Short mmCIF file of C-alpha atoms in Angstrom, two decimals:
data_model
loop_
_atom_site.label_atom_id
_atom_site.label_comp_id
_atom_site.label_asym_id
_atom_site.label_seq_id
_atom_site.Cartn_x
_atom_site.Cartn_y
_atom_site.Cartn_z
CA GLN D 1 80.43 127.27 116.95
CA SER D 2 80.78 124.52 119.50
CA SER D 3 83.46 124.84 122.15
CA SER D 4 84.05 121.09 122.15
CA PRO D 5 85.58 120.80 118.64
CA ALA D 6 87.59 123.97 119.25
CA LEU D 7 88.89 122.61 122.53
CA MET D 8 89.84 119.31 120.91
CA ALA D 9 91.67 121.15 118.14
CA TYR D 10 93.54 123.25 120.68
CA LYS D 11 94.54 120.17 122.67
CA ILE D 12 95.81 118.43 119.54
CA LEU D 13 97.86 121.45 118.52
CA GLU D 14 99.36 121.66 121.99
CA SER D 15 99.94 117.95 122.65
CA THR D 16 101.60 117.29 119.29
CA LYS D 17 103.58 120.56 119.30
CA MET D 18 102.50 120.73 115.69
CA TYR D 19 103.56 124.29 114.96
CA GLU D 20 106.88 123.86 116.75
CA LYS D 21 107.68 120.65 114.85
CA PHE D 22 107.05 122.26 111.49
CA ARG D 23 109.06 125.35 112.44
CA LYS D 24 112.01 123.23 113.55
CA LEU D 25 111.86 121.10 110.41
CA LEU D 26 111.46 123.96 107.94
CA GLY D 27 113.41 126.68 109.72
CA VAL D 28 110.70 129.31 109.15
CA ASP D 29 107.60 130.77 110.75
CA VAL D 30 104.25 131.21 109.03
CA SER D 31 103.99 134.69 107.59
CA THR D 32 101.34 136.71 109.43
CA SER D 33 100.92 140.39 110.18
CA ARG D 34 99.33 139.81 113.59
CA ASN D 35 101.33 136.80 114.75
CA LYS D 36 98.17 134.70 114.60
CA ILE D 37 96.71 131.92 112.49
CA LYS D 38 92.93 131.89 112.49
CA VAL D 39 91.26 128.47 112.67
CA PHE D 40 87.52 128.33 111.96
CA MET D 41 85.55 125.26 113.00
CA ILE D 42 82.44 125.16 110.78
CA GLY D 43 79.84 122.50 111.42
CA ASP D 44 78.00 122.85 108.09
CA ILE D 45 80.72 123.82 105.63
CA VAL D 46 78.42 123.36 102.63
CA ASN D 47 75.93 125.90 104.01
CA VAL D 48 78.74 128.46 104.32
CA PHE D 49 80.85 127.80 101.24
CA GLY D 50 78.54 125.94 98.86
CA GLU D 51 77.97 122.50 97.35
CA SER D 52 81.47 122.27 95.86
CA PHE D 53 82.79 121.80 99.41
CA ILE D 54 80.56 118.80 100.19
CA ASN D 55 83.51 116.37 100.41
CA CYS D 56 85.93 118.87 101.89
CA GLY D 57 87.46 118.13 105.28
CA GLY D 58 89.20 121.47 105.50
CA PHE D 59 91.17 124.02 103.54
CA PHE D 60 93.67 126.84 103.86
CA TYR D 61 93.79 130.31 102.33
CA ASN D 62 95.27 133.75 102.93
CA ASP D 63 92.94 136.62 103.75
CA GLN D 64 92.60 138.83 100.67
CA ASN D 65 92.89 142.04 102.68
CA THR D 66 95.52 141.25 105.32
CA GLY D 67 97.25 138.24 103.80
CA ASP D 68 96.90 136.49 107.16
CA PRO D 69 96.65 132.67 107.15
CA ILE D 70 93.23 131.13 107.72
CA ILE D 71 92.44 127.44 108.27
CA VAL D 72 88.88 126.15 107.92
CA ILE D 73 87.94 122.77 109.41
CA SER D 74 84.74 120.98 108.39
CA GLY D 75 82.31 119.56 110.90
CA LYS D 76 82.75 116.13 109.32
CA ASN D 77 86.00 115.86 111.32
CA PHE D 78 84.61 117.02 114.66
CA GLY D 79 84.93 114.54 117.52
CA GLN D 80 87.41 112.27 115.72
CA GLU D 81 90.91 112.98 116.95
CA HIS D 82 92.81 111.39 114.06
CA LEU D 83 90.69 113.09 111.39
CA LEU D 84 90.78 116.47 113.11
CA GLY D 85 94.50 116.17 113.87
CA SER D 86 95.51 115.13 110.37
CA THR D 87 93.38 117.88 108.80
CA LEU D 88 94.95 120.49 111.08
CA ALA D 89 98.44 119.22 110.24
CA HIS D 90 97.71 119.16 106.51
CA GLU D 91 96.34 122.70 106.39
CA LEU D 92 98.95 124.10 108.77
CA PHE D 93 101.66 122.69 106.53
CA HIS D 94 100.10 124.60 103.63
CA ALA D 95 100.45 127.73 105.77
CA PHE D 96 104.15 126.96 106.23
CA GLN D 97 104.55 126.44 102.49
CA THR D 98 103.53 130.07 101.96
CA ALA D 99 106.63 131.13 103.89
CA PHE D 100 108.60 129.87 100.87
CA THR D 101 106.35 130.71 97.92
CA PRO D 102 102.72 131.72 97.31
CA LEU D 103 100.64 128.59 96.86
CA ALA D 104 99.36 129.88 93.53
CA LYS D 105 102.95 129.65 92.27
CA ALA D 106 103.44 126.01 93.29
CA ASP D 107 102.21 122.91 91.43
CA THR D 108 99.42 120.98 93.12
CA TRP D 109 101.44 117.75 93.30
CA ILE D 110 104.29 119.26 95.29
CA LYS D 111 101.93 121.12 97.64
CA GLU D 112 99.61 118.21 98.36
CA SER D 113 102.07 115.31 98.44
CA THR D 114 104.18 117.06 101.09
CA ALA D 115 101.10 118.24 103.04
CA VAL D 116 99.74 114.69 103.21
CA TRP D 117 103.23 113.50 104.22
CA ALA D 118 103.18 116.11 107.00
CA THR D 119 100.23 114.44 108.74
CA ASP D 120 102.30 111.30 109.29
CA TYR D 121 105.27 113.43 110.36
CA ILE D 122 103.19 114.87 113.20
CA ASP D 123 101.62 111.57 114.31
CA ASN D 124 102.43 108.29 112.57
CA THR D 125 99.49 106.49 114.20
CA TRP D 126 96.70 108.60 112.68
CA ASN D 127 97.25 106.80 109.35
CA THR D 128 94.67 108.85 107.46
CA GLU D 129 97.25 109.25 104.68
CA GLN D 130 97.07 105.52 103.93
CA GLY D 131 93.62 106.07 102.45
CA TYR D 132 95.21 107.98 99.59
CA ILE D 133 97.63 105.22 98.50
CA ILE D 134 95.36 103.83 95.81
CA SER D 135 95.15 107.31 94.24
CA ALA D 136 98.84 107.09 93.31
CA PHE D 137 98.13 104.23 90.91
CA GLU D 138 96.04 103.43 87.86
CA PRO D 139 95.08 99.78 88.43
CA ASN D 140 93.33 99.38 85.07
CA ARG D 141 96.61 100.09 83.29
CA LYS D 142 98.78 98.54 86.04
CA LEU D 143 100.94 101.59 86.54
CA MET D 144 101.86 104.33 88.95
CA HIS D 145 100.80 107.82 87.95
CA HIS D 146 103.67 110.11 87.11
CA LEU D 147 105.03 112.01 90.08
CA ASN D 148 104.07 115.46 88.83
CA THR D 149 100.37 114.74 88.23
CA ASN D 150 98.26 117.74 89.21
CA THR D 151 94.73 116.32 88.85
CA ASP D 152 92.17 114.52 91.01
CA LEU D 153 93.49 112.84 94.18
CA THR D 154 96.74 111.64 92.59
CA PRO D 155 98.85 114.43 94.21
CA TYR D 156 97.58 113.21 97.60
CA GLY D 157 98.48 109.59 96.85
CA MET D 158 101.95 110.62 95.72
CA TYR D 159 102.76 111.39 99.35
CA LEU D 160 104.36 107.96 99.07
CA PHE D 161 107.44 109.46 97.44
CA PRO D 162 108.24 112.08 100.12
CA TYR D 163 107.35 109.37 102.63
CA TYR D 164 109.94 107.08 101.05
CA VAL D 165 112.71 109.67 100.89
CA THR D 166 112.19 110.70 104.52
CA LYS D 167 111.75 107.20 105.95
CA VAL D 168 113.93 104.98 103.75
CA SER D 169 116.29 106.53 101.20
CA PRO D 170 117.98 108.80 102.06
CA GLY D 171 115.82 108.60 105.19
CA ASP D 172 116.08 112.28 106.12
CA PRO D 173 113.06 114.54 106.80
CA ALA D 174 115.30 117.53 106.00
CA VAL D 175 114.75 116.67 102.32
CA ILE D 176 111.32 118.31 102.66
CA ARG D 177 112.91 121.52 103.91
CA ARG D 178 115.38 121.52 101.02
CA ILE D 179 112.57 121.00 98.50
CA TRP D 180 110.75 124.11 99.70
CA GLU D 181 113.94 126.14 100.01
CA ASN D 182 114.63 125.27 96.38
CA CYS D 183 111.10 126.36 95.49
CA ALA D 184 111.78 129.70 97.19
CA SER D 185 115.01 130.28 95.28
CA GLY D 186 113.78 128.99 91.93
CA SER D 187 110.52 127.77 90.43
CA CYS D 188 107.89 125.49 91.96
CA THR D 189 105.95 124.75 88.78
CA GLY D 190 106.58 122.50 85.79
CA ASP D 191 110.19 121.44 85.31
CA GLY D 192 111.19 123.80 88.12
CA ALA D 193 109.28 121.75 90.69
CA ILE D 194 111.01 118.57 89.53
CA THR D 195 114.37 120.36 89.69
CA ALA D 196 113.57 121.45 93.25
CA VAL D 197 113.09 117.81 94.25
CA ASP D 198 116.14 116.61 92.30
CA ASN D 199 118.39 119.22 93.92
CA ALA D 200 116.98 118.38 97.36
CA LEU D 201 118.12 114.80 96.72
CA GLY D 202 121.60 115.90 95.69
CA GLY D 203 120.88 115.37 92.00
CA LYS D 204 119.89 111.75 92.62
CA LEU D 205 116.19 111.81 91.75
CA GLY D 206 116.71 109.07 89.13
CA ASP D 207 118.52 106.71 91.49
CA THR D 208 116.01 107.40 94.27
CA TRP D 209 113.04 106.84 91.94
CA LYS D 210 114.55 103.54 90.86
CA LYS D 211 114.74 102.35 94.48
CA PHE D 212 111.27 103.69 95.20
CA SER D 213 109.81 101.86 92.19
CA LEU D 214 111.25 98.59 93.49
CA ALA D 215 109.71 99.29 96.89
CA THR D 216 106.30 99.78 95.24
CA LEU D 217 106.67 96.47 93.34
CA ASP D 218 106.06 95.05 96.81
CA VAL D 219 107.06 91.44 96.07
CA ALA D 220 109.22 89.34 98.41
CA PRO D 221 112.11 89.56 99.06
CA GLU D 222 111.80 93.22 98.01
CA ASP D 223 108.57 93.79 99.93
CA LYS D 224 108.10 95.50 103.30
CA ARG D 225 110.20 98.44 102.10
CA LEU D 226 107.73 101.06 103.33
CA PRO D 227 107.44 100.83 107.12
CA ASP D 228 104.65 102.40 109.13
CA THR D 229 103.12 102.21 112.60
CA VAL D 230 99.71 100.79 113.50
CA GLY D 231 98.03 102.58 116.38
CA LYS D 232 94.58 102.78 117.88
CA TYR D 233 93.14 104.20 114.66
CA GLY D 234 94.12 101.20 112.54
CA GLY D 235 96.10 101.17 109.33
CA VAL D 236 98.65 98.65 108.07
CA ALA D 237 102.36 98.22 108.67
CA PRO D 238 104.37 97.86 106.57
CA LEU D 239 102.43 99.52 103.76
CA LYS D 240 100.81 97.16 101.24
CA ILE D 241 101.19 98.54 97.73
CA LYS D 242 100.82 95.82 95.08
CA SER D 243 97.07 95.46 95.50
CA SER D 244 96.73 99.12 94.50
CA HIS D 245 98.54 98.82 91.17
CA GLY D 246 98.12 95.18 90.12
CA PHE D 247 100.21 93.62 87.34
CA LYS D 248 100.02 93.29 83.57
CA LYS D 249 99.75 89.52 83.02
CA ILE D 250 101.90 87.56 80.58
CA VAL D 251 101.57 83.76 80.43
CA LEU D 252 104.26 81.58 78.84
CA SER D 253 102.74 78.31 77.68
CA ARG D 254 103.44 75.65 75.04
CA GLU D 255 100.65 77.14 72.96
CA GLY D 256 102.53 80.44 72.83
CA SER D 257 102.72 83.51 74.99
CA GLY D 258 100.84 86.72 75.26
CA GLY D 259 102.48 90.12 75.11
CA SER D 260 102.03 93.45 76.79
CA VAL D 261 102.95 97.07 76.24
CA ALA D 262 104.48 99.26 78.90
CA VAL D 263 103.40 102.88 78.67
CA ILE D 264 105.83 104.86 80.75
CA GLN D 265 105.26 108.58 80.74
CA GLY D 266 106.99 111.20 82.82
CA ILE D 267 108.26 109.99 86.19
CA ASN D 268 106.26 106.82 86.74
CA ALA D 269 106.37 103.01 86.81
CA CYS D 270 104.60 100.03 85.23
CA TYR D 271 104.27 96.54 86.70
CA PHE D 272 104.33 93.07 85.08
CA HIS D 273 103.72 89.50 86.20
CA VAL D 274 105.06 86.73 83.94
CA THR D 275 104.02 83.15 84.67
CA ASN D 276 105.58 80.07 83.08
CA ASP D 277 103.95 76.71 82.36
CA ASN D 278 106.93 75.25 80.44
CA THR D 279 108.95 72.62 82.30
CA GLY D 280 110.88 69.44 81.55
CA PRO D 281 113.53 68.48 78.99
CA THR D 282 111.57 69.82 76.00
CA ALA D 283 110.89 73.23 77.51
CA PRO D 284 112.16 76.09 75.31
CA ALA D 285 114.46 78.97 76.07
CA VAL D 286 112.85 82.31 76.87
CA ARG D 287 114.49 85.57 75.90
CA PHE D 288 113.52 88.91 77.37
CA ASP D 289 114.55 91.52 74.81
CA LEU D 290 115.69 94.60 76.73
CA GLY D 291 117.47 96.29 73.84
CA SER D 292 114.91 99.06 73.45
CA PHE D 293 115.60 100.15 77.02
CA LYS D 294 119.39 99.89 76.87
CA ASN D 295 120.20 103.26 75.34
CA ASP D 296 118.13 105.04 77.99
CA SER D 297 119.54 103.18 80.98
CA ASP D 298 120.04 106.50 82.78
CA LYS D 299 116.27 107.09 82.59
CA ILE D 300 114.61 103.67 82.25
CA TYR D 301 115.04 101.10 85.01
CA VAL D 302 114.05 97.44 84.75
CA GLN D 303 114.03 95.42 87.98
CA SER D 304 112.72 91.91 88.50
CA VAL D 305 112.02 89.41 91.25
CA ILE D 306 112.31 85.84 89.92
CA THR D 307 110.61 82.91 91.63
CA TYR D 308 112.17 79.61 90.56
CA LEU D 309 110.45 76.22 90.53
CA ASP D 310 112.03 75.22 93.82
CA GLY D 311 110.46 78.28 95.45
CA HIS D 312 113.54 80.41 96.02
CA LYS D 313 113.42 84.03 94.91
CA GLU D 314 116.09 86.30 93.51
CA TYR D 315 116.22 90.01 92.70
CA GLU D 316 117.88 91.01 89.43
CA ASP D 317 118.56 94.46 88.02
CA TRP D 318 118.09 94.31 84.24
CA THR D 319 118.75 98.01 83.72
CA GLY D 320 121.14 98.61 80.82
CA LYS D 321 121.15 94.97 79.71
CA GLU D 322 120.59 93.82 76.13
CA GLU D 323 118.67 90.70 77.10
CA ARG D 324 117.95 88.12 79.78
CA VAL D 325 117.72 84.47 78.68
CA PHE D 326 116.34 81.51 80.66
CA CYS D 327 116.78 77.93 79.44
CA LEU D 328 113.61 76.44 80.87
CA ASN D 329 114.77 72.83 80.31
CA ILE D 330 117.49 73.41 82.92
CA ASP D 331 116.04 73.11 86.40
CA SER D 332 118.23 75.85 87.87
CA GLN D 333 116.98 78.33 85.25
CA CYS D 334 113.34 77.29 85.06
CA PHE D 335 111.22 79.91 86.78
CA LYS D 336 107.67 79.78 88.02
CA GLU D 337 106.99 83.51 87.80
CA ILE D 338 108.68 86.88 87.41
CA HIS D 339 107.47 90.21 88.78
CA THR D 340 108.97 93.24 87.04
CA ALA D 341 108.86 96.98 87.58
CA VAL D 342 109.75 99.21 84.63
CA SER D 343 110.23 102.79 85.79
CA TYR D 344 111.08 106.01 84.05
CA THR D 345 112.48 109.40 85.09
CA HIS D 346 112.02 111.83 82.25
CA LEU D 347 109.38 114.41 81.44
CA ARG D 348 108.86 113.36 77.84
CA ALA D 349 106.56 110.46 76.97
CA HIS D 350 108.16 107.12 76.14
CA GLU D 351 106.41 103.99 74.95
CA THR D 352 107.99 100.65 74.27
CA VAL D 353 107.23 96.92 74.20
#
């Protein structure tokens, strides 16, 4: 062991008051029989734990014999304050999660999304969490993964949702505490984990997801909805989202228009970009048929940003509407492009055109 990485870790823990901040936020202490959390700084983590840990920056577990919390930090983070600090914060937050429920009894998405969020909570200039943003989306299909995805790096990228609810709407970090309190009093897997989040939001998960989906559309004037801070370690502020998900393309031309299918499954969102080449007195009317969404307006949300020919933009909420018609031969109705987010808040699959 090198004293230098250990000293840096100690200084980070002390200067950020990391433990104290989590304790104040969550209202609990980490469960430990000896009032200690062991932190091991291992230069060659693969040599100790095997090839499966080759990309691992650190991890947390409870000692099988004593149950005491143990944090392991990989040498790949030594000497880099923001990497070491964010890894410490992430793994320490896992330790705090065990004060509410054993980690084996909590879904991966709820554990990892809040642990990644916790790194920004401790220091919003480290910005290591921004590297996970793309993992929240499936750019080939132009959609956001559903919130309760438990595979690959998606749970890490879904930190965006706890980030949104603590920074923007309702803008209260105490939501995180309520989520884990709900996990302690109920279930933290399957539907129970979703219920824990819904109850933490006062039963307004649907309304909050609708607002969040619009924020991830990331098109003016509804862009810049996810603020952040740029420090000495880089990052972007506000967060840039649309390049991570892209848009399903639909072109309206005199030769006809293409179509596209929105696959919305679970709690997720899909993104569209409609462009129009029809102008002048012979331009047709265009009808967006929203009827298939109408009966599920409490679960399916359709929100659009319209850019008209003169350049001005307008937001419209099409949720619950039967249709939206544009007469393209009328200048005031003729649009250049429309960006649309279709989002869904239900655990069953739903597919529509």
